[in-house]
Amino acid sequence: MSEFVTLFWVIVAGASVGVVFDFYRTFRRWQGWGRVITFIGDLFFSLVALYILFRFFEKANALAFRAYIMWGSLLGLVIYLRLLSRFSVRCFFGIYRILAYLTRLIHRGIKIPIRALVLIMRPPYAILRWFSVLLFRIGEVILIEPCLSVKKRIKAWVKGLIPPKTNG
């Protein structure tokens, strides 16, 4: 492979890492991550950047480590950050706004049938609630009142078995 093609792939590697960095940076800002999640995200970004560099360096010169690889990838990163970073950051935030709008739209679309179901189920629920309260009150009269009267009769019977106290 010629040196020009190798240098091209190395510069593209640096620019690719820049694109991924801008994506990660904007996503992190959009989500408002805390310190711990940011640290974990930074580790994940580092692994992704390492993988990107590995794949491009493999394509450029079969992983033969040379100093121009590092300088070329840094050159690609600087070129990307100076020329395209502002545009891509705006694009990423625009994509995030569109995604947020679509998720709100989908959320509203899901809520419509749920609200309709709530409206449809109100009368049967009210009838069932009334019926359950009715059954509870009937159960109180049929079961609890006799149980309480049996309890009173047992107490009276036990009192009748015990002789009265004498004060003497």
Tab-separated table of N, CA and C in Angstrom:
chain	number	residue	atom	x	y	z
A	1	MET	N	0.848	-1.166	0.000
A	1	MET	CA	0.000	0.000	0.000
A	1	MET	C	0.898	1.234	0.000
A	2	SER	N	0.453	2.254	-0.652
A	2	SER	CA	1.279	3.464	-0.714
A	2	SER	C	1.168	4.257	0.589
A	3	GLU	N	2.154	5.118	0.808
A	3	GLU	CA	2.176	5.929	2.032
A	3	GLU	C	0.995	6.898	2.065
A	4	PHE	N	0.567	7.371	0.913
A	4	PHE	CA	-0.559	8.299	0.875
A	4	PHE	C	-1.844	7.617	1.359
A	5	VAL	N	-2.074	6.390	0.897
A	5	VAL	CA	-3.272	5.652	1.319
A	5	VAL	C	-3.191	5.355	2.805
A	6	THR	N	-2.011	4.979	3.280
A	6	THR	CA	-1.829	4.713	4.705
A	6	THR	C	-2.102	5.970	5.516
A	7	LEU	N	-1.542	7.090	5.098
A	7	LEU	CA	-1.770	8.349	5.800
A	7	LEU	C	-3.248	8.729	5.757
A	8	PHE	N	-3.903	8.492	4.624
A	8	PHE	CA	-5.331	8.776	4.513
A	8	PHE	C	-6.114	7.997	5.565
A	9	TRP	N	-5.864	6.689	5.687
A	9	TRP	CA	-6.601	5.871	6.641
A	9	TRP	C	-6.295	6.266	8.080
A	10	VAL	N	-5.079	6.681	8.342
A	10	VAL	CA	-4.719	7.105	9.694
A	10	VAL	C	-5.427	8.418	10.043
A	11	ILE	N	-5.507	9.343	9.089
A	11	ILE	CA	-6.226	10.602	9.322
A	11	ILE	C	-7.722	10.335	9.498
A	12	VAL	N	-8.274	9.421	8.709
A	12	VAL	CA	-9.688	9.047	8.857
A	12	VAL	C	-9.929	8.415	10.224
A	13	ALA	N	-8.953	7.662	10.727
A	13	ALA	CA	-9.083	7.064	12.062
A	13	ALA	C	-9.213	8.152	13.118
A	14	GLY	N	-8.345	9.173	13.048
A	14	GLY	CA	-8.433	10.262	14.014
A	14	GLY	C	-9.745	11.017	13.910
A	15	ALA	N	-10.195	11.262	12.687
A	15	ALA	CA	-11.473	11.961	12.492
A	15	ALA	C	-12.633	11.117	13.009
A	16	SER	N	-12.564	9.808	12.823
A	16	SER	CA	-13.629	8.916	13.317
A	16	SER	C	-13.706	8.950	14.832
A	17	VAL	N	-12.561	8.961	15.478
A	17	VAL	CA	-12.553	9.074	16.941
A	17	VAL	C	-13.162	10.412	17.352
A	18	GLY	N	-12.895	11.465	16.590
A	18	GLY	CA	-13.502	12.764	16.881
A	18	GLY	C	-15.015	12.745	16.761
A	19	VAL	N	-15.529	12.080	15.736
A	19	VAL	CA	-16.986	11.975	15.570
A	19	VAL	C	-17.597	11.224	16.746
A	20	VAL	N	-16.970	10.114	17.118
A	20	VAL	CA	-17.483	9.338	18.246
A	20	VAL	C	-17.397	10.165	19.532
A	21	PHE	N	-16.317	10.918	19.683
A	21	PHE	CA	-16.181	11.766	20.871
A	21	PHE	C	-17.276	12.829	20.918
A	22	ASP	N	-17.552	13.471	19.789
A	22	ASP	CA	-18.628	14.472	19.775
A	22	ASP	C	-19.980	13.839	20.071
A	23	PHE	N	-20.216	12.666	19.522
A	23	PHE	CA	-21.469	11.964	19.810
A	23	PHE	C	-21.581	11.678	21.300
A	24	TYR	N	-20.524	11.143	21.885
A	24	TYR	CA	-20.539	10.820	23.317
A	24	TYR	C	-20.684	12.084	24.157
A	25	ARG	N	-19.962	13.124	23.807
A	25	ARG	CA	-19.990	14.372	24.570
A	25	ARG	C	-21.386	14.998	24.538
A	26	THR	N	-22.001	15.052	23.366
A	26	THR	CA	-23.330	15.649	23.269
A	26	THR	C	-24.381	14.784	23.950
A	27	PHE	N	-24.255	13.467	23.814
A	27	PHE	CA	-25.216	12.578	24.468
A	27	PHE	C	-25.117	12.705	25.978
A	28	ARG	N	-23.909	12.795	26.488
A	28	ARG	CA	-23.701	12.946	27.928
A	28	ARG	C	-24.303	14.260	28.416
A	29	ARG	N	-24.103	15.326	27.674
A	29	ARG	CA	-24.664	16.628	28.060
A	29	ARG	C	-26.186	16.607	27.957
A	30	TRP	N	-26.711	15.981	26.926
A	30	TRP	CA	-28.160	15.917	26.731
A	30	TRP	C	-28.836	15.138	27.865
A	31	GLN	N	-28.206	14.054	28.305
A	31	GLN	CA	-28.790	13.231	29.363
A	31	GLN	C	-28.525	13.791	30.756
A	32	GLY	N	-27.497	14.628	30.911
A	32	GLY	CA	-27.182	15.188	32.219
A	32	GLY	C	-26.679	14.136	33.191
A	33	TRP	N	-25.702	13.386	32.775
A	33	TRP	CA	-25.184	12.295	33.603
A	33	TRP	C	-24.458	12.829	34.824
A	34	GLY	N	-24.447	12.027	35.877
A	34	GLY	CA	-23.692	12.337	37.085
A	34	GLY	C	-22.255	11.856	36.955
A	35	ARG	N	-21.512	11.964	38.047
A	35	ARG	CA	-20.089	11.625	38.013
A	35	ARG	C	-19.827	10.150	37.749
A	36	VAL	N	-20.560	9.291	38.420
A	36	VAL	CA	-20.288	7.851	38.297
A	36	VAL	C	-20.604	7.362	36.884
A	37	ILE	N	-21.758	7.746	36.362
A	37	ILE	CA	-22.132	7.302	35.019
A	37	ILE	C	-21.199	7.923	33.982
A	38	THR	N	-20.761	9.169	34.223
A	38	THR	CA	-19.805	9.793	33.307
A	38	THR	C	-18.487	9.031	33.302
A	39	PHE	N	-18.025	8.603	34.465
A	39	PHE	CA	-16.791	7.835	34.542
A	39	PHE	C	-16.916	6.516	33.776
A	40	ILE	N	-18.036	5.832	33.976
A	40	ILE	CA	-18.265	4.571	33.261
A	40	ILE	C	-18.368	4.837	31.758
A	41	GLY	N	-19.049	5.906	31.384
A	41	GLY	CA	-19.155	6.277	29.974
A	41	GLY	C	-17.800	6.616	29.378
A	42	ASP	N	-16.944	7.299	30.144
A	42	ASP	CA	-15.599	7.616	29.658
A	42	ASP	C	-14.792	6.341	29.404
A	43	LEU	N	-14.936	5.379	30.297
A	43	LEU	CA	-14.251	4.103	30.078
A	43	LEU	C	-14.759	3.416	28.817
A	44	PHE	N	-16.066	3.421	28.647
A	44	PHE	CA	-16.650	2.795	27.461
A	44	PHE	C	-16.219	3.532	26.195
A	45	PHE	N	-16.204	4.872	26.238
A	45	PHE	CA	-15.737	5.642	25.087
A	45	PHE	C	-14.284	5.308	24.761
A	46	SER	N	-13.459	5.170	25.789
A	46	SER	CA	-12.049	4.832	25.554
A	46	SER	C	-11.915	3.489	24.857
A	47	LEU	N	-12.732	2.530	25.266
A	47	LEU	CA	-12.690	1.215	24.622
A	47	LEU	C	-13.159	1.297	23.169
A	48	VAL	N	-14.188	2.073	22.920
A	48	VAL	CA	-14.688	2.229	21.553
A	48	VAL	C	-13.649	2.935	20.692
A	49	ALA	N	-13.023	3.994	21.224
A	49	ALA	CA	-11.989	4.715	20.467
A	49	ALA	C	-10.803	3.800	20.182
A	50	LEU	N	-10.431	2.984	21.159
A	50	LEU	CA	-9.329	2.037	20.949
A	50	LEU	C	-9.678	1.031	19.858
A	51	TYR	N	-10.906	0.561	19.856
A	51	TYR	CA	-11.332	-0.386	18.829
A	51	TYR	C	-11.313	0.271	17.442
A	52	ILE	N	-11.803	1.515	17.363
A	52	ILE	CA	-11.800	2.230	16.071
A	52	ILE	C	-10.373	2.390	15.564
A	53	LEU	N	-9.481	2.831	16.440
A	53	LEU	CA	-8.085	3.013	16.037
A	53	LEU	C	-7.469	1.681	15.615
A	54	PHE	N	-7.755	0.637	16.358
A	54	PHE	CA	-7.227	-0.688	16.026
A	54	PHE	C	-7.661	-1.105	14.624
A	55	ARG	N	-8.965	-0.967	14.322
A	55	ARG	CA	-9.468	-1.393	13.011
A	55	ARG	C	-8.863	-0.561	11.870
A	56	PHE	N	-8.772	0.760	12.062
A	56	PHE	CA	-8.204	1.603	11.007
A	56	PHE	C	-6.703	1.381	10.859
A	57	PHE	N	-5.997	1.200	11.972
A	57	PHE	CA	-4.554	0.950	11.877
A	57	PHE	C	-4.284	-0.399	11.222
A	58	GLU	N	-5.163	-1.347	11.476
A	58	GLU	CA	-5.025	-2.651	10.819
A	58	GLU	C	-5.215	-2.495	9.310
A	59	LYS	N	-6.176	-1.684	8.926
A	59	LYS	CA	-6.423	-1.465	7.499
A	59	LYS	C	-5.293	-0.644	6.867
A	60	ALA	N	-4.748	0.315	7.627
A	60	ALA	CA	-3.725	1.205	7.077
A	60	ALA	C	-2.411	0.481	6.811
A	61	ASN	N	-1.891	-0.219	7.818
A	61	ASN	CA	-0.583	-0.852	7.604
A	61	ASN	C	-0.402	-2.128	8.420
A	62	ALA	N	-1.445	-2.888	8.554
A	62	ALA	CA	-1.398	-4.193	9.205
A	62	ALA	C	-0.802	-4.119	10.605
A	63	LEU	N	-1.143	-3.075	11.333
A	63	LEU	CA	-0.750	-2.856	12.720
A	63	LEU	C	0.759	-2.723	12.926
A	64	ALA	N	1.478	-2.338	11.908
A	64	ALA	CA	2.906	-2.052	12.070
A	64	ALA	C	3.002	-0.682	12.731
A	65	PHE	N	3.439	-0.661	13.982
A	65	PHE	CA	3.437	0.577	14.747
A	65	PHE	C	4.561	1.495	14.268
A	66	ARG	N	4.164	2.663	13.838
A	66	ARG	CA	5.109	3.682	13.397
A	66	ARG	C	4.677	5.004	14.033
A	67	ALA	N	5.614	5.928	14.142
A	67	ALA	CA	5.323	7.214	14.775
A	67	ALA	C	4.322	8.019	13.942
A	68	TYR	N	4.374	7.896	12.631
A	68	TYR	CA	3.457	8.679	11.795
A	68	TYR	C	2.010	8.249	11.982
A	69	ILE	N	1.793	7.056	12.492
A	69	ILE	CA	0.414	6.620	12.760
A	69	ILE	C	-0.191	7.490	13.857
A	70	MET	N	0.572	7.686	14.928
A	70	MET	CA	0.057	8.507	16.022
A	70	MET	C	-0.108	9.968	15.573
A	71	TRP	N	0.894	10.499	14.867
A	71	TRP	CA	0.819	11.882	14.395
A	71	TRP	C	-0.309	12.056	13.377
A	72	GLY	N	-0.499	11.084	12.527
A	72	GLY	CA	-1.562	11.166	11.526
A	72	GLY	C	-2.941	11.118	12.156
A	73	SER	N	-3.102	10.252	13.164
A	73	SER	CA	-4.413	10.178	13.815
A	73	SER	C	-4.678	11.450	14.615
A	74	LEU	N	-3.649	12.006	15.242
A	74	LEU	CA	-3.830	13.293	15.924
A	74	LEU	C	-4.162	14.405	14.930
A	75	LEU	N	-3.508	14.364	13.752
A	75	LEU	CA	-3.812	15.334	12.708
A	75	LEU	C	-5.267	15.208	12.258
A	76	GLY	N	-5.732	13.990	12.072
A	76	GLY	CA	-7.132	13.773	11.689
A	76	GLY	C	-8.091	14.265	12.756
A	77	LEU	N	-7.752	14.040	14.026
A	77	LEU	CA	-8.594	14.516	15.122
A	77	LEU	C	-8.635	16.036	15.158
A	78	VAL	N	-7.478	16.680	14.998
A	78	VAL	CA	-7.431	18.145	15.023
A	78	VAL	C	-8.183	18.729	13.830
A	79	ILE	N	-7.992	18.154	12.668
A	79	ILE	CA	-8.713	18.641	11.487
A	79	ILE	C	-10.220	18.522	11.698
A	80	TYR	N	-10.649	17.386	12.217
A	80	TYR	CA	-12.079	17.206	12.462
A	80	TYR	C	-12.580	18.223	13.489
A	81	LEU	N	-11.851	18.363	14.610
A	81	LEU	CA	-12.303	19.268	15.660
A	81	LEU	C	-12.353	20.713	15.185
A	82	ARG	N	-11.435	21.112	14.316
A	82	ARG	CA	-11.401	22.495	13.825
A	82	ARG	C	-12.435	22.755	12.732
A	83	LEU	N	-12.670	21.783	11.870
A	83	LEU	CA	-13.526	22.030	10.703
A	83	LEU	C	-14.967	21.540	10.875
A	84	LEU	N	-15.156	20.378	11.439
A	84	LEU	CA	-16.482	19.755	11.401
A	84	LEU	C	-17.157	19.591	12.754
A	85	SER	N	-16.445	19.810	13.832
A	85	SER	CA	-16.995	19.506	15.152
A	85	SER	C	-18.236	20.331	15.471
A	86	ARG	N	-18.201	21.626	15.207
A	86	ARG	CA	-19.365	22.470	15.508
A	86	ARG	C	-20.599	22.000	14.743
A	87	PHE	N	-20.406	21.680	13.492
A	87	PHE	CA	-21.521	21.210	12.668
A	87	PHE	C	-22.082	19.886	13.195
A	88	SER	N	-21.188	18.962	13.522
A	88	SER	CA	-21.671	17.659	13.995
A	88	SER	C	-22.328	17.770	15.368
A	89	VAL	N	-21.819	18.650	16.245
A	89	VAL	CA	-22.464	18.841	17.543
A	89	VAL	C	-23.882	19.364	17.354
A	90	ARG	N	-24.051	20.330	16.465
A	90	ARG	CA	-25.395	20.846	16.178
A	90	ARG	C	-26.285	19.749	15.602
A	91	CYS	N	-25.725	18.952	14.716
A	91	CYS	CA	-26.507	17.850	14.128
A	91	CYS	C	-26.930	16.850	15.198
A	92	PHE	N	-26.000	16.496	16.094
A	92	PHE	CA	-26.340	15.538	17.149
A	92	PHE	C	-27.435	16.087	18.057
A	93	PHE	N	-27.315	17.365	18.451
A	93	PHE	CA	-28.374	17.940	19.287
A	93	PHE	C	-29.697	18.022	18.531
A	94	GLY	N	-29.644	18.286	17.228
A	94	GLY	CA	-30.866	18.271	16.428
A	94	GLY	C	-31.485	16.887	16.387
A	95	ILE	N	-30.647	15.880	16.231
A	95	ILE	CA	-31.148	14.493	16.236
A	95	ILE	C	-31.767	14.167	17.584
A	96	TYR	N	-31.122	14.608	18.670
A	96	TYR	CA	-31.673	14.339	20.002
A	96	TYR	C	-33.011	15.036	20.199
A	97	ARG	N	-33.140	16.261	19.689
A	97	ARG	CA	-34.427	16.951	19.795
A	97	ARG	C	-35.508	16.215	19.009
A	98	ILE	N	-35.157	15.749	17.825
A	98	ILE	CA	-36.124	14.996	17.016
A	98	ILE	C	-36.517	13.707	17.730
A	99	LEU	N	-35.535	13.007	18.300
A	99	LEU	CA	-35.838	11.775	19.037
A	99	LEU	C	-36.716	12.050	20.252
A	100	ALA	N	-36.443	13.136	20.967
A	100	ALA	CA	-37.272	13.484	22.125
A	100	ALA	C	-38.696	13.804	21.675
A	101	TYR	N	-38.829	14.534	20.564
A	101	TYR	CA	-40.154	14.843	20.047
A	101	TYR	C	-40.897	13.569	19.645
A	102	LEU	N	-40.200	12.658	18.959
A	102	LEU	CA	-40.843	11.404	18.541
A	102	LEU	C	-41.234	10.540	19.737
A	103	THR	N	-40.396	10.495	20.762
A	103	THR	CA	-40.760	9.702	21.942
A	103	THR	C	-41.961	10.311	22.660
A	104	ARG	N	-42.022	11.649	22.728
A	104	ARG	CA	-43.218	12.273	23.322
A	104	ARG	C	-44.460	11.958	22.493
A	105	LEU	N	-44.306	11.990	21.177
A	105	LEU	CA	-45.423	11.681	20.291
A	105	LEU	C	-45.880	10.233	20.479
A	106	ILE	N	-44.952	9.316	20.540
A	106	ILE	CA	-45.286	7.904	20.758
A	106	ILE	C	-45.924	7.720	22.130
A	107	HIS	N	-45.384	8.413	23.128
A	107	HIS	CA	-45.953	8.316	24.478
A	107	HIS	C	-47.401	8.793	24.495
A	108	ARG	N	-47.657	9.904	23.822
A	108	ARG	CA	-49.035	10.395	23.728
A	108	ARG	C	-49.917	9.409	22.972
A	109	GLY	N	-49.379	8.823	21.907
A	109	GLY	CA	-50.138	7.847	21.135
A	109	GLY	C	-50.487	6.610	21.949
A	110	ILE	N	-49.602	6.229	22.838
A	110	ILE	CA	-49.877	5.072	23.697
A	110	ILE	C	-50.894	5.438	24.770
A	111	LYS	N	-50.844	6.672	25.252
A	111	LYS	CA	-51.759	7.080	26.311
A	111	LYS	C	-53.201	7.191	25.837
A	112	ILE	N	-53.438	7.450	24.540
A	112	ILE	CA	-54.806	7.614	24.039
A	112	ILE	C	-55.640	6.348	24.237
A	113	PRO	N	-55.160	5.160	23.812
A	113	PRO	CA	-55.989	3.965	24.056
A	113	PRO	C	-56.147	3.645	25.539
A	114	ILE	N	-55.137	3.988	26.333
A	114	ILE	CA	-55.250	3.729	27.771
A	114	ILE	C	-56.329	4.621	28.376
A	115	ARG	N	-56.350	5.884	27.979
A	115	ARG	CA	-57.400	6.785	28.471
A	115	ARG	C	-58.777	6.323	28.019
A	116	ALA	N	-58.865	5.857	26.788
A	116	ALA	CA	-60.145	5.344	26.288
A	116	ALA	C	-60.573	4.128	27.103
A	117	LEU	N	-59.639	3.253	27.407
A	117	LEU	CA	-59.963	2.073	28.208
A	117	LEU	C	-60.421	2.466	29.607
A	118	VAL	N	-59.788	3.476	30.170
A	118	VAL	CA	-60.209	3.960	31.493
A	118	VAL	C	-61.638	4.481	31.427
A	119	LEU	N	-61.948	5.250	30.397
A	119	LEU	CA	-63.317	5.768	30.264
A	119	LEU	C	-64.332	4.649	30.063
A	120	ILE	N	-63.952	3.654	29.281
A	120	ILE	CA	-64.862	2.542	29.025
A	120	ILE	C	-65.077	1.710	30.283
A	121	MET	N	-64.038	1.570	31.092
A	121	MET	CA	-64.126	0.687	32.255
A	121	MET	C	-64.699	1.363	33.506
A	122	ARG	N	-64.924	2.665	33.466
A	122	ARG	CA	-65.466	3.342	34.645
A	122	ARG	C	-66.840	2.814	35.074
A	123	PRO	N	-67.825	2.704	34.176
A	123	PRO	CA	-69.138	2.198	34.633
A	123	PRO	C	-69.068	0.762	35.178
A	124	PRO	N	-68.411	-0.195	34.495
A	124	PRO	CA	-68.363	-1.530	35.098
A	124	PRO	C	-67.629	-1.548	36.438
A	125	TYR	N	-66.593	-0.728	36.553
A	125	TYR	CA	-65.871	-0.678	37.819
A	125	TYR	C	-66.761	-0.118	38.926
A	126	ALA	N	-67.537	0.912	38.607
A	126	ALA	CA	-68.437	1.492	39.611
A	126	ALA	C	-69.482	0.470	40.041
A	127	ILE	N	-70.010	-0.289	39.091
A	127	ILE	CA	-71.001	-1.321	39.421
A	127	ILE	C	-70.364	-2.403	40.289
A	128	LEU	N	-69.175	-2.846	39.921
A	128	LEU	CA	-68.499	-3.865	40.720
A	128	LEU	C	-68.175	-3.356	42.121
A	129	ARG	N	-67.781	-2.113	42.211
A	129	ARG	CA	-67.477	-1.541	43.523
A	129	ARG	C	-68.734	-1.477	44.388
A	130	TRP	N	-69.822	-1.028	43.797
A	130	TRP	CA	-71.072	-0.979	44.539
A	130	TRP	C	-71.504	-2.387	44.976
A	131	PHE	N	-71.373	-3.351	44.056
A	131	PHE	CA	-71.764	-4.721	44.365
A	131	PHE	C	-70.883	-5.313	45.463
A	132	SER	N	-69.593	-5.030	45.425
A	132	SER	CA	-68.701	-5.573	46.459
A	132	SER	C	-69.000	-4.955	47.821
A	133	VAL	N	-69.320	-3.653	47.868
A	133	VAL	CA	-69.700	-3.029	49.144
A	133	VAL	C	-71.005	-3.634	49.643
A	134	LEU	N	-71.943	-3.889	48.744
A	134	LEU	CA	-73.204	-4.516	49.123
A	134	LEU	C	-72.968	-5.901	49.707
A	135	LEU	N	-72.135	-6.701	49.029
A	135	LEU	CA	-71.829	-8.037	49.547
A	135	LEU	C	-71.115	-7.977	50.899
A	136	PHE	N	-70.260	-7.002	51.084
A	136	PHE	CA	-69.571	-6.854	52.356
A	136	PHE	C	-70.568	-6.550	53.472
A	137	ARG	N	-71.494	-5.635	53.209
A	137	ARG	CA	-72.490	-5.288	54.229
A	137	ARG	C	-73.408	-6.468	54.533
A	138	ILE	N	-73.786	-7.205	53.506
A	138	ILE	CA	-74.620	-8.395	53.728
A	138	ILE	C	-73.835	-9.425	54.541
A	139	GLY	N	-72.559	-9.594	54.200
A	139	GLY	CA	-71.711	-10.521	54.963
A	139	GLY	C	-71.574	-10.107	56.407
A	140	GLU	N	-71.500	-8.805	56.668
A	140	GLU	CA	-71.447	-8.342	58.058
A	140	GLU	C	-72.696	-8.748	58.817
A	141	VAL	N	-73.827	-8.543	58.193
A	141	VAL	CA	-75.094	-8.861	58.863
A	141	VAL	C	-75.224	-10.361	59.068
A	142	ILE	N	-74.875	-11.154	58.044
A	142	ILE	CA	-75.073	-12.601	58.121
A	142	ILE	C	-74.030	-13.269	59.010
A	143	LEU	N	-72.781	-12.844	58.940
A	143	LEU	CA	-71.718	-13.551	59.649
A	143	LEU	C	-71.261	-12.877	60.937
A	144	ILE	N	-71.015	-11.597	60.924
A	144	ILE	CA	-70.409	-10.945	62.078
A	144	ILE	C	-71.411	-10.776	63.217
A	145	GLU	N	-72.620	-10.360	62.898
A	145	GLU	CA	-73.618	-10.180	63.960
A	145	GLU	C	-73.868	-11.489	64.725
A	146	PRO	N	-74.083	-12.622	64.035
A	146	PRO	CA	-74.265	-13.866	64.801
A	146	PRO	C	-73.022	-14.247	65.606
A	147	CYS	N	-71.856	-14.007	65.053
A	147	CYS	CA	-70.633	-14.343	65.797
A	147	CYS	C	-70.517	-13.503	67.056
A	148	LEU	N	-70.861	-12.215	66.959
A	148	LEU	CA	-70.794	-11.357	68.139
A	148	LEU	C	-71.839	-11.762	69.170
A	149	SER	N	-73.026	-12.137	68.701
A	149	SER	CA	-74.048	-12.567	69.654
A	149	SER	C	-73.660	-13.899	70.297
A	150	VAL	N	-73.010	-14.793	69.566
A	150	VAL	CA	-72.524	-16.050	70.152
A	150	VAL	C	-71.466	-15.744	71.196
A	151	LYS	N	-70.599	-14.793	70.918
A	151	LYS	CA	-69.555	-14.409	71.863
A	151	LYS	C	-70.179	-13.881	73.154
A	152	LYS	N	-71.236	-13.061	73.019
A	152	LYS	CA	-71.921	-12.533	74.198
A	152	LYS	C	-72.577	-13.659	74.996
A	153	ARG	N	-73.191	-14.612	74.285
A	153	ARG	CA	-73.843	-15.726	74.972
A	153	ARG	C	-72.831	-16.612	75.693
A	154	ILE	N	-71.668	-16.826	75.092
A	154	ILE	CA	-70.628	-17.634	75.739
A	154	ILE	C	-70.132	-16.927	76.994
A	155	LYS	N	-69.938	-15.620	76.921
A	155	LYS	CA	-69.498	-14.862	78.101
A	155	LYS	C	-70.538	-14.960	79.216
A	156	ALA	N	-71.797	-14.827	78.837
A	156	ALA	CA	-72.853	-14.915	79.837
A	156	ALA	C	-72.905	-16.321	80.438
A	157	TRP	N	-72.733	-17.340	79.648
A	157	TRP	CA	-72.750	-18.729	80.135
A	157	TRP	C	-71.581	-18.976	81.088
A	158	VAL	N	-70.355	-18.456	80.708
A	158	VAL	CA	-69.185	-18.626	81.580
A	158	VAL	C	-69.402	-17.873	82.881
A	159	LYS	N	-70.002	-16.712	82.847
A	159	LYS	CA	-70.290	-15.954	84.067
A	159	LYS	C	-71.257	-16.719	84.957
A	160	GLY	N	-72.168	-17.408	84.329
A	160	GLY	CA	-73.138	-18.189	85.101
A	160	GLY	C	-72.496	-19.394	85.772
A	161	LEU	N	-71.424	-19.912	85.268
A	161	LEU	CA	-70.742	-21.060	85.865
A	161	LEU	C	-69.904	-20.668	87.082
A	162	ILE	N	-69.404	-19.450	87.087
A	162	ILE	CA	-68.539	-19.007	88.176
A	162	ILE	C	-69.450	-18.466	89.289
A	163	PRO	N	-69.217	-18.963	90.505
A	163	PRO	CA	-70.043	-18.455	91.601
A	163	PRO	C	-69.699	-17.014	91.935
A	164	PRO	N	-70.663	-16.274	92.427
A	164	PRO	CA	-70.393	-14.868	92.761
A	164	PRO	C	-69.434	-14.778	93.954
A	165	LYS	N	-68.701	-13.685	94.005
A	165	LYS	CA	-67.761	-13.461	95.094
A	165	LYS	C	-68.540	-13.026	96.325
A	166	THR	N	-68.077	-13.499	97.421
A	166	THR	CA	-68.706	-13.075	98.680
A	166	THR	C	-67.745	-12.170	99.438
A	167	ASN	N	-68.259	-11.237	100.126
A	167	ASN	CA	-67.447	-10.282	100.874
A	167	ASN	C	-67.367	-10.704	102.325
A	168	GLY	N	-66.972	-11.716	102.593
A	168	GLY	CA	-67.042	-12.094	103.978
A	168	GLY	C	-65.949	-12.701	104.588
